[in-house]
Amino acid sequence: MNKEKQPDDLFPSIIAHAKEYGFIFPSSDIYEGLSAVYDYGPYGCELKRNIREYWWQWMTLAHDHIVGIDAAIFMHPTTWKASGHIDSFSDPMIDNLDSKKRYRVDHLIELHAEELKKNNQTALADTLLQEMDACIAQDNFTGLKELIDRYKIKCSVSNTCNWTPVRQFNLMFSTQLGSVSDEANTIYLRPETAQGIFANFLNVQKTARMKIPFGIAQVGKAFRNEIVARQFIFRMREFEQMEMQFFVKPGSQKDWYIYWKEERLKWYKNIGIPVDNLRYHDHVKTAHYADAAVDIEFNFPFGFKEVEGIHSRTDFDLSQHQKFSGKKMQYFDTETNQHFIPYVIETSVGLDRLVLLILCNAYKEEVIKKENGPDDSRVVLKIPPPLAPIKLAVLPLTKKDGLPEIARAFIDTCKTSFKCFYEEKDTIGKRYRRQDAIGTPFCVTIDHQTKDDQTATIRYRDSMLQERLPLEEIKKKISAIIRLPL
Ligand code: ATP
């Protein structure tokens, strides 16, 4: 039934579909877009909101001892000194000694690859890009310089190959606070939401009267001047993170790390992601602040890649903020009468990567065998019903005989419970296809019999089967199916 497309063809089809059906547009599309920045359309923003909402409810309703905050994007610049981002949150760059022009290494190499492609050396260009990605993945700066030398890549201004060694480039976007532009006023767009949680640790603990172990959850924008930005919304320069920092007694972090590792995987299963497409990837080399770290990876069309990180961050962040702010970041344990700096387990997931995960998992091109006549085909988004942008489309069979009125009245009874859509244009078949393409799990057709007995045909997106049920029962059935387990 499923017409198999190769992953290389599949991903461009998903990107095109996301644009054509109002999920995701390039930012500033009318100006040819802005690299690695995207906007969500009517269906994309509903899908994103549903994922965000489920994560929030699961964290703050289903788990005792987790409360939320919504911290500002701008933070005191010392935050980033304390967290280590000013000194070590960076990517490679290179300068040309003759023109003094500075390049991001990936841009320079990509430009050269483009040139090779224009000269019909596509295979060589692809090899170059692969070698570059491998070097970046391993922080191999000598390897990157060696690539630039080996391919004799020139500066477009001086036309020479006289390069400095490859150096680090900070990924944080900076801007100026107030009207005076000097270094003292430089502030940063946060590269992660976590620091807003750490800086508020005591505010939250005291005002919400939290006892350890407890967690603080937050959803918000983060910004990174990413060096490799070629995979649609997988790697963006402005994106949204959903993070939870769980504060525990020193010594208990291993148990909590295992707990959150398992707990987070359950969440993916709850939203209907097949286990075969998920895997853990333990970090071999952990960051300086972590004593254990694992990624949850999803099998995207371009391979298994990280969607979420679970990190045992020790007491690094709170200790650093204590040191740099001069304020105690300790918790007082009334049971043992002891002060201590808690250890932290972090779960950090990219909301945009989850949207991409859902789209990639849902996108299917199907051939429909017909007994009489030629085969038909459809593109369907098999989005888990609870996350679907529109849950129910109500379609009157004709525009007359009072059917539109019945359809609208039915929507009125459902619309405060779930998102509905009304459409009367075109044949029913065409209307079904349009709903398939945006992932609507249920369509109800109102016909003349509905007038007599208040029943209608419900059509299921995935199986395309239809059955006749009372309207009241249809509403109840949909309400039950779209509930996610908490
Ligand atoms: P990667 O290795 O892919 O760059 P990371 O290890 O730097 O990711 P973290 O700093 O652990 O990522 O951030 C936590 C989560 O935030 C990631 O698992 C990912 O889902 C999301 N994320 C990070 N960077 C981006 C980005 N540029 N665009 C979209 N999502 C991102």
Short mmCIF file of C-alpha atoms and ligand atoms in Angstrom, two decimals:
data_model
loop_
_atom_site.label_atom_id
_atom_site.label_comp_id
_atom_site.label_asym_id
_atom_site.label_seq_id
_atom_site.Cartn_x
_atom_site.Cartn_y
_atom_site.Cartn_z
CA MET A 1 0.00 0.00 0.00
CA ASN A 2 2.84 2.37 0.90
CA LYS A 3 4.79 3.69 -2.07
CA GLU A 4 8.34 3.65 -0.69
CA LYS A 5 10.42 6.73 -1.36
CA GLN A 6 14.13 6.87 -0.65
CA PRO A 7 15.03 9.01 2.40
CA ASP A 8 16.86 11.50 0.15
CA ASP A 9 13.64 12.16 -1.80
CA LEU A 10 11.39 11.84 1.20
CA PHE A 11 12.80 14.74 3.22
CA PRO A 12 12.39 17.38 0.45
CA SER A 13 8.81 16.09 -0.06
CA ILE A 14 8.06 16.56 3.65
CA ILE A 15 9.50 20.11 3.59
CA ALA A 16 7.46 20.98 0.47
CA HIS A 17 4.31 19.47 2.00
CA ALA A 18 4.83 21.42 5.24
CA LYS A 19 4.91 24.65 3.25
CA GLU A 20 2.11 23.85 0.82
CA TYR A 21 -0.31 22.82 3.58
CA GLY A 22 0.30 25.68 5.99
CA PHE A 23 2.56 24.04 8.56
CA ILE A 24 5.94 25.75 8.17
CA PHE A 25 7.13 28.64 6.00
CA PRO A 26 10.62 30.05 5.60
CA SER A 27 10.84 33.26 7.64
CA SER A 28 10.49 36.45 5.54
CA ASP A 29 9.54 34.31 2.57
CA ILE A 30 8.80 37.34 0.39
CA TYR A 31 12.47 38.36 0.79
CA GLU A 32 13.77 34.89 -0.16
CA GLY A 33 13.77 33.71 3.47
CA LEU A 34 16.30 33.98 6.28
CA SER A 35 18.75 31.15 6.75
CA ALA A 36 17.68 28.62 9.42
CA VAL A 37 14.75 30.74 10.61
CA TYR A 38 11.17 29.53 10.09
CA ASP A 39 7.57 30.58 10.75
CA TYR A 40 4.70 28.30 11.69
CA GLY A 41 1.49 28.53 9.67
CA PRO A 42 -2.10 27.85 10.79
CA TYR A 43 -1.70 24.07 11.08
CA GLY A 44 1.93 24.10 12.18
CA CYS A 45 1.24 26.38 15.10
CA GLU A 46 -1.69 24.21 16.24
CA LEU A 47 0.49 21.10 16.06
CA LYS A 48 3.29 22.84 17.95
CA ARG A 49 0.86 24.15 20.57
CA ASN A 50 -0.60 20.66 21.11
CA ILE A 51 2.87 19.16 21.64
CA ARG A 52 3.84 21.98 23.99
CA GLU A 53 0.61 21.64 25.94
CA TYR A 54 1.01 17.90 26.37
CA TRP A 55 4.59 18.26 27.56
CA TRP A 56 3.53 20.95 30.04
CA GLN A 57 0.60 18.95 31.40
CA TRP A 58 2.66 15.79 31.66
CA MET A 59 5.40 17.63 33.54
CA THR A 60 3.35 19.84 35.84
CA LEU A 61 0.12 17.84 36.31
CA ALA A 62 1.21 14.23 36.07
CA HIS A 63 4.34 14.71 38.17
CA ASP A 64 4.11 15.87 41.73
CA HIS A 65 6.74 18.39 42.73
CA ILE A 66 7.20 20.08 39.37
CA VAL A 67 6.22 23.70 38.98
CA GLY A 68 6.62 26.03 36.03
CA ILE A 69 8.22 29.38 35.36
CA ASP A 70 8.44 31.73 32.41
CA ALA A 71 11.74 33.59 32.61
CA ALA A 72 12.82 36.46 30.36
CA ILE A 73 14.95 35.84 27.29
CA PHE A 74 17.44 38.51 28.37
CA MET A 75 19.45 37.79 31.49
CA HIS A 76 22.22 39.59 33.34
CA PRO A 77 25.40 39.10 31.25
CA THR A 78 27.23 37.54 34.21
CA THR A 79 24.81 34.60 33.92
CA TRP A 80 26.63 33.50 30.78
CA LYS A 81 30.05 33.99 32.32
CA ALA A 82 28.98 31.78 35.24
CA SER A 83 27.40 29.12 33.01
CA GLY A 84 30.50 28.91 30.82
CA HIS A 85 28.73 30.03 27.63
CA ILE A 86 30.87 33.14 27.11
CA ASP A 87 34.09 31.14 27.28
CA SER A 88 33.18 27.88 25.62
CA PHE A 89 29.94 27.95 23.59
CA SER A 90 31.53 28.18 20.19
CA ASP A 91 32.01 26.91 16.61
CA PRO A 92 34.98 27.12 14.22
CA MET A 93 35.92 30.19 12.14
CA ILE A 94 38.90 31.22 10.01
CA ASP A 95 40.53 34.51 8.83
CA ASN A 96 42.23 35.26 5.56
CA LEU A 97 45.56 36.93 6.31
CA ASP A 98 45.62 39.01 3.11
CA SER A 99 42.08 40.37 2.99
CA LYS A 100 41.55 40.20 6.81
CA LYS A 101 38.11 38.81 5.99
CA ARG A 102 36.69 36.40 8.58
CA TYR A 103 34.63 33.36 7.54
CA ARG A 104 32.67 30.74 9.35
CA VAL A 105 34.40 27.59 8.23
CA ASP A 106 31.21 25.83 7.16
CA HIS A 107 30.13 28.81 5.04
CA LEU A 108 33.48 28.94 3.31
CA ILE A 109 33.47 25.23 2.56
CA GLU A 110 29.82 25.20 1.50
CA LEU A 111 30.46 28.05 -0.91
CA HIS A 112 33.29 26.07 -2.44
CA ALA A 113 31.04 23.00 -2.69
CA GLU A 114 28.47 25.13 -4.55
CA GLU A 115 31.16 26.18 -7.02
CA LEU A 116 32.18 22.56 -7.54
CA LYS A 117 28.54 21.66 -8.23
CA LYS A 118 28.23 24.49 -10.76
CA ASN A 119 31.26 22.99 -12.50
CA ASN A 120 29.56 19.56 -12.63
CA GLN A 121 31.74 18.11 -9.86
CA THR A 122 28.79 17.09 -7.72
CA ALA A 123 30.36 13.92 -6.32
CA LEU A 124 33.45 15.82 -5.17
CA ALA A 125 31.24 18.51 -3.61
CA ASP A 126 29.26 15.89 -1.69
CA THR A 127 32.46 14.24 -0.44
CA LEU A 128 33.75 17.61 0.71
CA LEU A 129 30.52 18.33 2.63
CA GLN A 130 30.57 14.89 4.23
CA GLU A 131 34.18 15.33 5.30
CA MET A 132 33.32 18.72 6.73
CA ASP A 133 30.36 17.39 8.71
CA ALA A 134 32.54 14.59 10.12
CA CYS A 135 35.21 17.10 11.24
CA ILE A 136 32.61 19.40 12.84
CA ALA A 137 31.01 16.49 14.65
CA GLN A 138 34.37 15.62 16.20
CA ASP A 139 35.49 19.21 16.90
CA ASN A 140 38.40 18.43 14.59
CA PHE A 141 39.69 21.93 13.76
CA THR A 142 43.00 20.68 12.35
CA GLY A 143 40.97 18.46 10.01
CA LEU A 144 38.89 21.43 8.86
CA LYS A 145 42.02 23.48 8.11
CA GLU A 146 43.50 20.50 6.30
CA LEU A 147 40.32 20.31 4.15
CA ILE A 148 40.55 24.00 3.25
CA ASP A 149 44.21 23.53 2.27
CA ARG A 150 43.66 20.26 0.38
CA TYR A 151 40.78 21.66 -1.68
CA LYS A 152 42.74 24.92 -2.20
CA ILE A 153 39.78 27.01 -1.06
CA LYS A 154 40.37 30.71 -1.71
CA CYS A 155 39.14 33.91 -0.10
CA SER A 156 36.70 35.61 -2.47
CA VAL A 157 38.24 39.04 -1.73
CA SER A 158 42.02 38.42 -1.86
CA ASN A 159 41.81 35.31 -4.03
CA THR A 160 44.55 33.70 -1.90
CA CYS A 161 44.79 30.61 0.30
CA ASN A 162 46.67 32.42 3.06
CA TRP A 163 44.60 31.32 6.08
CA THR A 164 44.97 31.49 9.85
CA PRO A 165 44.39 28.28 11.82
CA VAL A 166 40.72 27.46 12.52
CA ARG A 167 39.49 29.08 15.73
CA GLN A 168 36.36 29.06 17.84
CA PHE A 169 33.32 31.26 17.14
CA ASN A 170 30.83 31.97 19.92
CA LEU A 171 27.29 30.82 19.08
CA MET A 172 25.52 33.39 21.23
CA PHE A 173 23.79 36.34 19.60
CA SER A 174 24.62 39.56 21.37
CA THR A 175 22.94 42.94 21.38
CA GLN A 176 23.10 46.19 23.30
CA LEU A 177 21.05 47.08 26.35
CA GLY A 178 19.91 50.72 26.36
CA SER A 179 21.21 53.39 24.00
CA VAL A 180 24.94 53.37 24.80
CA SER A 181 26.83 50.91 22.68
CA ASP A 182 29.82 49.77 24.69
CA GLU A 183 31.02 46.42 25.92
CA ALA A 184 29.59 46.90 29.40
CA ASN A 185 26.07 47.01 27.87
CA THR A 186 26.42 43.84 25.81
CA ILE A 187 23.74 41.32 26.59
CA TYR A 188 22.89 38.00 24.96
CA LEU A 189 19.85 36.26 23.59
CA ARG A 190 19.74 33.13 25.76
CA PRO A 191 21.21 30.04 24.05
CA GLU A 192 19.27 27.76 26.43
CA THR A 193 16.33 28.29 28.76
CA ALA A 194 17.94 26.37 31.65
CA GLN A 195 19.82 29.31 33.15
CA GLY A 196 16.55 31.16 33.82
CA ILE A 197 15.59 28.20 35.99
CA PHE A 198 18.90 28.08 37.89
CA ALA A 199 18.90 31.82 38.53
CA ASN A 200 15.36 31.51 39.97
CA PHE A 201 16.04 28.37 41.98
CA LEU A 202 15.60 29.97 45.41
CA ASN A 203 12.78 32.31 44.34
CA VAL A 204 10.79 29.29 43.23
CA GLN A 205 11.76 26.99 46.08
CA LYS A 206 10.78 29.55 48.70
CA THR A 207 7.61 30.98 47.15
CA ALA A 208 6.15 27.63 46.08
CA ARG A 209 7.46 26.03 49.31
CA MET A 210 9.06 23.17 47.41
CA LYS A 211 10.86 20.34 49.15
CA ILE A 212 13.66 18.43 47.51
CA PRO A 213 13.34 16.45 45.25
CA PHE A 214 11.44 18.91 43.06
CA GLY A 215 11.54 20.20 39.51
CA ILE A 216 11.09 23.47 37.62
CA ALA A 217 9.77 23.34 34.06
CA GLN A 218 9.94 26.00 31.41
CA VAL A 219 9.12 26.42 27.73
CA GLY A 220 10.66 29.26 25.77
CA LYS A 221 12.72 30.57 22.91
CA ALA A 222 16.45 30.02 22.65
CA PHE A 223 18.86 31.41 20.08
CA ARG A 224 22.06 29.98 18.61
CA ASN A 225 24.09 31.29 15.72
CA GLU A 226 24.38 27.73 14.41
CA ILE A 227 27.23 26.84 12.10
CA VAL A 228 25.57 23.96 10.23
CA ALA A 229 22.05 25.02 9.34
CA ARG A 230 20.93 22.82 6.49
CA GLN A 231 18.26 20.53 7.88
CA PHE A 232 15.05 22.53 7.85
CA ILE A 233 13.70 23.00 11.40
CA PHE A 234 16.08 20.39 12.82
CA ARG A 235 18.71 23.06 13.38
CA MET A 236 17.44 26.60 13.64
CA ARG A 237 18.93 29.86 14.79
CA GLU A 238 15.79 30.76 16.74
CA PHE A 239 14.00 27.80 18.31
CA GLU A 240 11.95 26.72 21.29
CA GLN A 241 13.10 24.50 24.12
CA MET A 242 11.11 22.65 26.77
CA GLU A 243 13.36 22.08 29.74
CA MET A 244 12.93 20.71 33.21
CA GLN A 245 15.56 20.88 35.93
CA PHE A 246 15.01 18.39 38.75
CA PHE A 247 16.79 19.26 42.02
CA VAL A 248 17.89 16.30 44.14
CA LYS A 249 20.00 15.44 47.17
CA PRO A 250 23.70 14.98 46.34
CA GLY A 251 24.32 11.24 46.07
CA SER A 252 20.83 10.43 44.75
CA GLN A 253 21.50 11.77 41.22
CA LYS A 254 22.21 8.36 39.64
CA ASP A 255 18.80 6.98 40.63
CA TRP A 256 17.01 10.11 39.42
CA TYR A 257 18.98 10.08 36.17
CA ILE A 258 17.77 6.53 35.48
CA TYR A 259 14.22 7.53 36.48
CA TRP A 260 14.09 10.48 34.07
CA LYS A 261 15.74 8.55 31.28
CA GLU A 262 12.97 5.93 31.42
CA GLU A 263 10.22 8.41 32.15
CA ARG A 264 11.00 10.57 29.15
CA LEU A 265 11.01 7.59 26.78
CA LYS A 266 7.51 6.74 28.02
CA TRP A 267 6.36 10.19 26.93
CA TYR A 268 7.33 9.46 23.32
CA LYS A 269 5.48 6.17 23.46
CA ASN A 270 2.43 7.98 24.85
CA ILE A 271 2.32 10.23 21.79
CA GLY A 272 2.40 7.18 19.53
CA ILE A 273 6.01 7.14 18.33
CA PRO A 274 7.01 3.56 17.41
CA VAL A 275 9.75 2.26 19.72
CA ASP A 276 11.77 1.03 16.74
CA ASN A 277 12.26 4.61 15.62
CA LEU A 278 13.66 5.71 18.98
CA ARG A 279 16.91 4.91 20.70
CA TYR A 280 19.15 6.09 23.51
CA HIS A 281 22.58 7.37 22.70
CA ASP A 282 24.88 7.59 25.72
CA HIS A 283 27.46 10.36 25.58
CA VAL A 284 30.93 8.92 25.57
CA LYS A 285 32.46 12.31 26.32
CA THR A 286 30.32 14.29 28.78
CA ALA A 287 30.43 18.08 29.13
CA HIS A 288 32.63 19.42 31.94
CA TYR A 289 29.59 19.99 34.20
CA ALA A 290 27.94 16.58 33.73
CA ASP A 291 28.54 13.19 35.33
CA ALA A 292 26.21 11.35 32.91
CA ALA A 293 24.36 12.28 29.72
CA VAL A 294 22.17 10.52 27.19
CA ASP A 295 20.30 11.62 24.08
CA ILE A 296 16.97 10.30 22.93
CA GLU A 297 17.33 9.94 19.18
CA PHE A 298 14.67 9.56 16.49
CA ASN A 299 15.07 7.92 13.12
CA PHE A 300 14.66 10.95 10.82
CA PRO A 301 14.85 10.48 7.02
CA PHE A 302 18.48 11.63 7.39
CA GLY A 303 19.27 9.07 10.11
CA PHE A 304 19.02 8.72 13.89
CA LYS A 305 19.48 12.18 15.43
CA GLU A 306 19.03 13.79 18.84
CA VAL A 307 15.67 15.21 19.85
CA GLU A 308 16.22 15.36 23.58
CA GLY A 309 19.10 15.39 26.04
CA ILE A 310 18.95 14.06 29.59
CA HIS A 311 21.88 15.33 31.62
CA SER A 312 23.05 14.78 35.16
CA ARG A 313 24.46 18.29 35.65
CA THR A 314 25.83 17.80 39.20
CA ASP A 315 25.84 21.02 41.28
CA PHE A 316 27.82 22.83 38.60
CA ASP A 317 25.31 25.53 37.61
CA LEU A 318 24.09 26.44 41.09
CA SER A 319 27.68 26.47 42.41
CA GLN A 320 28.80 28.72 39.56
CA HIS A 321 25.92 31.15 40.19
CA GLN A 322 26.75 31.16 43.90
CA LYS A 323 30.36 31.97 43.05
CA PHE A 324 29.61 34.71 40.50
CA SER A 325 26.66 36.35 42.28
CA GLY A 326 27.98 36.04 45.80
CA LYS A 327 24.48 34.82 46.82
CA LYS A 328 24.01 31.50 48.59
CA MET A 329 22.30 28.96 46.31
CA GLN A 330 21.79 26.40 49.05
CA TYR A 331 18.79 24.42 50.14
CA PHE A 332 18.05 23.87 53.82
CA ASP A 333 16.93 20.34 54.58
CA THR A 334 14.65 20.56 57.64
CA GLU A 335 14.82 16.80 58.22
CA THR A 336 18.59 16.65 58.56
CA ASN A 337 19.18 20.29 59.50
CA GLN A 338 21.73 20.55 56.73
CA HIS A 339 22.47 23.13 54.04
CA PHE A 340 23.58 21.88 50.64
CA ILE A 341 23.69 22.81 46.97
CA PRO A 342 21.33 20.38 45.19
CA TYR A 343 22.38 18.22 42.28
CA VAL A 344 20.39 18.53 39.07
CA ILE A 345 18.96 16.17 36.48
CA GLU A 346 17.93 18.03 33.34
CA THR A 347 15.56 16.94 30.58
CA SER A 348 15.86 19.21 27.56
CA VAL A 349 13.90 18.80 24.36
CA GLY A 350 13.57 20.98 21.28
CA LEU A 351 9.92 21.72 20.51
CA ASP A 352 10.67 22.38 16.84
CA ARG A 353 12.55 19.06 16.59
CA LEU A 354 9.47 17.38 18.03
CA VAL A 355 7.31 19.01 15.36
CA LEU A 356 9.72 17.67 12.75
CA LEU A 357 9.68 14.25 14.39
CA ILE A 358 5.88 14.15 14.28
CA LEU A 359 5.79 15.29 10.65
CA CYS A 360 8.43 12.78 9.54
CA ASN A 361 6.72 9.96 11.42
CA ALA A 362 3.31 10.93 10.04
CA TYR A 363 4.04 11.62 6.37
CA LYS A 364 2.90 8.80 4.08
CA GLU A 365 2.44 8.58 0.34
CA GLU A 366 -0.08 5.84 -0.32
CA VAL A 367 -1.40 4.08 -3.38
CA ILE A 368 -5.02 3.05 -3.03
CA LYS A 369 -5.97 -0.05 -4.99
CA LYS A 370 -9.37 0.16 -6.65
CA GLU A 371 -11.30 -2.87 -7.80
CA ASN A 372 -13.06 -0.97 -10.58
CA GLY A 373 -10.84 1.51 -12.32
CA PRO A 374 -7.29 2.80 -11.98
CA ASP A 375 -5.40 3.05 -8.69
CA ASP A 376 -5.76 6.21 -6.68
CA SER A 377 -3.16 7.84 -4.45
CA ARG A 378 -3.03 10.13 -1.46
CA VAL A 379 -0.59 11.96 0.79
CA VAL A 380 -1.68 11.56 4.37
CA LEU A 381 -0.26 12.86 7.64
CA LYS A 382 -0.91 10.14 10.21
CA ILE A 383 -0.44 12.52 13.12
CA PRO A 384 -1.49 10.96 16.45
CA PRO A 385 -5.13 12.19 16.85
CA PRO A 386 -4.50 14.03 20.15
CA LEU A 387 -1.82 16.17 18.47
CA ALA A 388 -3.57 16.74 15.14
CA PRO A 389 -4.13 20.45 14.31
CA ILE A 390 -7.80 19.80 13.41
CA LYS A 391 -9.56 16.90 15.07
CA LEU A 392 -12.80 16.85 13.12
CA ALA A 393 -13.93 18.08 9.70
CA VAL A 394 -17.68 18.37 9.28
CA LEU A 395 -18.77 18.15 5.66
CA PRO A 396 -22.34 18.62 4.45
CA LEU A 397 -22.98 16.43 1.42
CA THR A 398 -24.63 19.31 -0.43
CA LYS A 399 -24.88 23.06 0.07
CA LYS A 400 -28.65 22.94 0.30
CA ASP A 401 -31.61 21.16 1.94
CA GLY A 402 -30.63 22.41 5.40
CA LEU A 403 -27.48 20.20 5.54
CA PRO A 404 -25.03 23.12 6.10
CA GLU A 405 -27.17 24.25 9.06
CA ILE A 406 -27.06 20.79 10.64
CA ALA A 407 -23.28 20.64 10.08
CA ARG A 408 -22.73 24.03 11.71
CA ALA A 409 -25.00 23.15 14.61
CA PHE A 410 -22.97 19.96 15.17
CA ILE A 411 -19.74 21.96 15.14
CA ASP A 412 -21.27 24.28 17.74
CA THR A 413 -21.72 21.34 20.09
CA CYS A 414 -18.11 20.16 19.58
CA LYS A 415 -16.02 23.31 19.14
CA THR A 416 -15.38 24.02 22.81
CA SER A 417 -14.11 20.45 23.28
CA PHE A 418 -11.86 20.15 20.22
CA LYS A 419 -10.85 21.95 17.05
CA CYS A 420 -13.31 21.54 14.17
CA PHE A 421 -13.32 22.54 10.53
CA TYR A 422 -16.26 23.18 8.22
CA GLU A 423 -16.11 22.75 4.46
CA GLU A 424 -18.78 22.52 1.76
CA LYS A 425 -16.78 23.08 -1.44
CA ASP A 426 -15.91 20.25 -3.91
CA THR A 427 -16.78 16.56 -3.86
CA ILE A 428 -16.59 14.63 -0.61
CA GLY A 429 -13.61 12.66 -2.00
CA LYS A 430 -11.61 15.84 -2.63
CA ARG A 431 -12.52 17.18 0.80
CA TYR A 432 -11.31 13.93 2.43
CA ARG A 433 -7.98 14.22 0.59
CA ARG A 434 -7.45 17.77 1.79
CA GLN A 435 -8.11 16.70 5.38
CA ASP A 436 -5.76 13.70 4.96
CA ALA A 437 -3.02 16.10 3.87
CA ILE A 438 -3.28 18.16 7.06
CA GLY A 439 -3.70 15.10 9.27
CA THR A 440 -7.34 15.47 10.37
CA PRO A 441 -8.16 12.10 11.97
CA PHE A 442 -11.96 12.24 11.59
CA CYS A 443 -14.36 13.52 8.94
CA VAL A 444 -18.12 13.50 9.38
CA THR A 445 -20.43 13.72 6.40
CA ILE A 446 -23.86 15.17 7.02
CA ASP A 447 -26.44 13.81 4.54
CA HIS A 448 -30.19 13.70 4.12
CA GLN A 449 -30.60 10.81 6.53
CA THR A 450 -29.01 12.96 9.26
CA LYS A 451 -32.11 15.17 9.05
CA ASP A 452 -34.30 12.23 9.96
CA ASP A 453 -32.33 10.32 12.56
CA GLN A 454 -29.40 12.48 13.75
CA THR A 455 -26.87 9.95 12.50
CA ALA A 456 -23.94 10.63 10.16
CA THR A 457 -21.03 8.87 8.48
CA ILE A 458 -17.73 9.11 10.27
CA ARG A 459 -14.66 8.41 8.12
CA TYR A 460 -11.36 7.43 9.74
CA ARG A 461 -8.22 8.97 8.25
CA ASP A 462 -5.80 6.05 8.66
CA SER A 463 -8.00 3.12 7.61
CA MET A 464 -10.31 5.21 5.39
CA LEU A 465 -13.14 3.04 6.77
CA GLN A 466 -16.54 4.59 7.34
CA GLU A 467 -19.40 3.84 9.70
CA ARG A 468 -22.74 5.38 10.51
CA LEU A 469 -23.21 6.56 14.10
CA PRO A 470 -25.44 8.95 16.05
CA LEU A 471 -23.90 12.45 16.20
CA GLU A 472 -23.86 12.34 19.98
CA GLU A 473 -21.85 9.11 19.92
CA ILE A 474 -19.40 10.55 17.36
CA LYS A 475 -18.65 13.45 19.68
CA LYS A 476 -18.10 11.12 22.65
CA LYS A 477 -15.91 8.78 20.61
CA ILE A 478 -13.66 11.58 19.34
CA SER A 479 -13.38 13.14 22.81
CA ALA A 480 -12.13 9.80 24.18
CA ILE A 481 -9.62 9.13 21.39
CA ILE A 482 -7.98 12.57 21.54
CA ARG A 483 -7.11 12.31 25.24
CA LEU A 484 -3.44 11.58 25.92
CA PRO A 485 -2.49 9.57 29.00
CA LEU A 486 -1.19 11.61 31.91
P1 ATP B 1 22.91 19.29 18.77
O1 ATP B 1 23.98 18.32 19.18
O2 ATP B 1 21.91 18.72 17.82
O3 ATP B 1 23.45 20.62 18.37
P2 ATP B 1 22.78 20.03 21.47
O4 ATP B 1 23.36 18.82 22.13
O5 ATP B 1 23.60 21.23 21.29
O6 ATP B 1 22.11 19.61 20.09
P3 ATP B 1 21.27 20.81 23.74
O7 ATP B 1 22.11 21.97 24.04
O8 ATP B 1 21.38 19.60 24.61
O9 ATP B 1 21.46 20.40 22.21
O10 ATP B 1 19.76 21.29 23.64
C1 ATP B 1 18.67 20.48 24.02
C2 ATP B 1 17.70 20.28 22.87
O11 ATP B 1 17.40 21.52 22.23
C3 ATP B 1 18.25 19.40 21.76
O12 ATP B 1 18.08 18.04 22.06
C4 ATP B 1 17.41 19.83 20.58
O13 ATP B 1 16.17 19.14 20.57
C5 ATP B 1 17.15 21.29 20.86
N1 ATP B 1 18.04 22.13 20.04
C6 ATP B 1 19.32 22.46 20.29
N2 ATP B 1 19.81 23.24 19.33
C7 ATP B 1 18.80 23.41 18.42
C8 ATP B 1 18.67 24.13 17.20
N3 ATP B 1 19.67 24.84 16.72
N4 ATP B 1 17.50 24.07 16.53
C9 ATP B 1 16.46 23.36 17.02
N5 ATP B 1 16.51 22.68 18.18
C10 ATP B 1 17.66 22.69 18.88
#
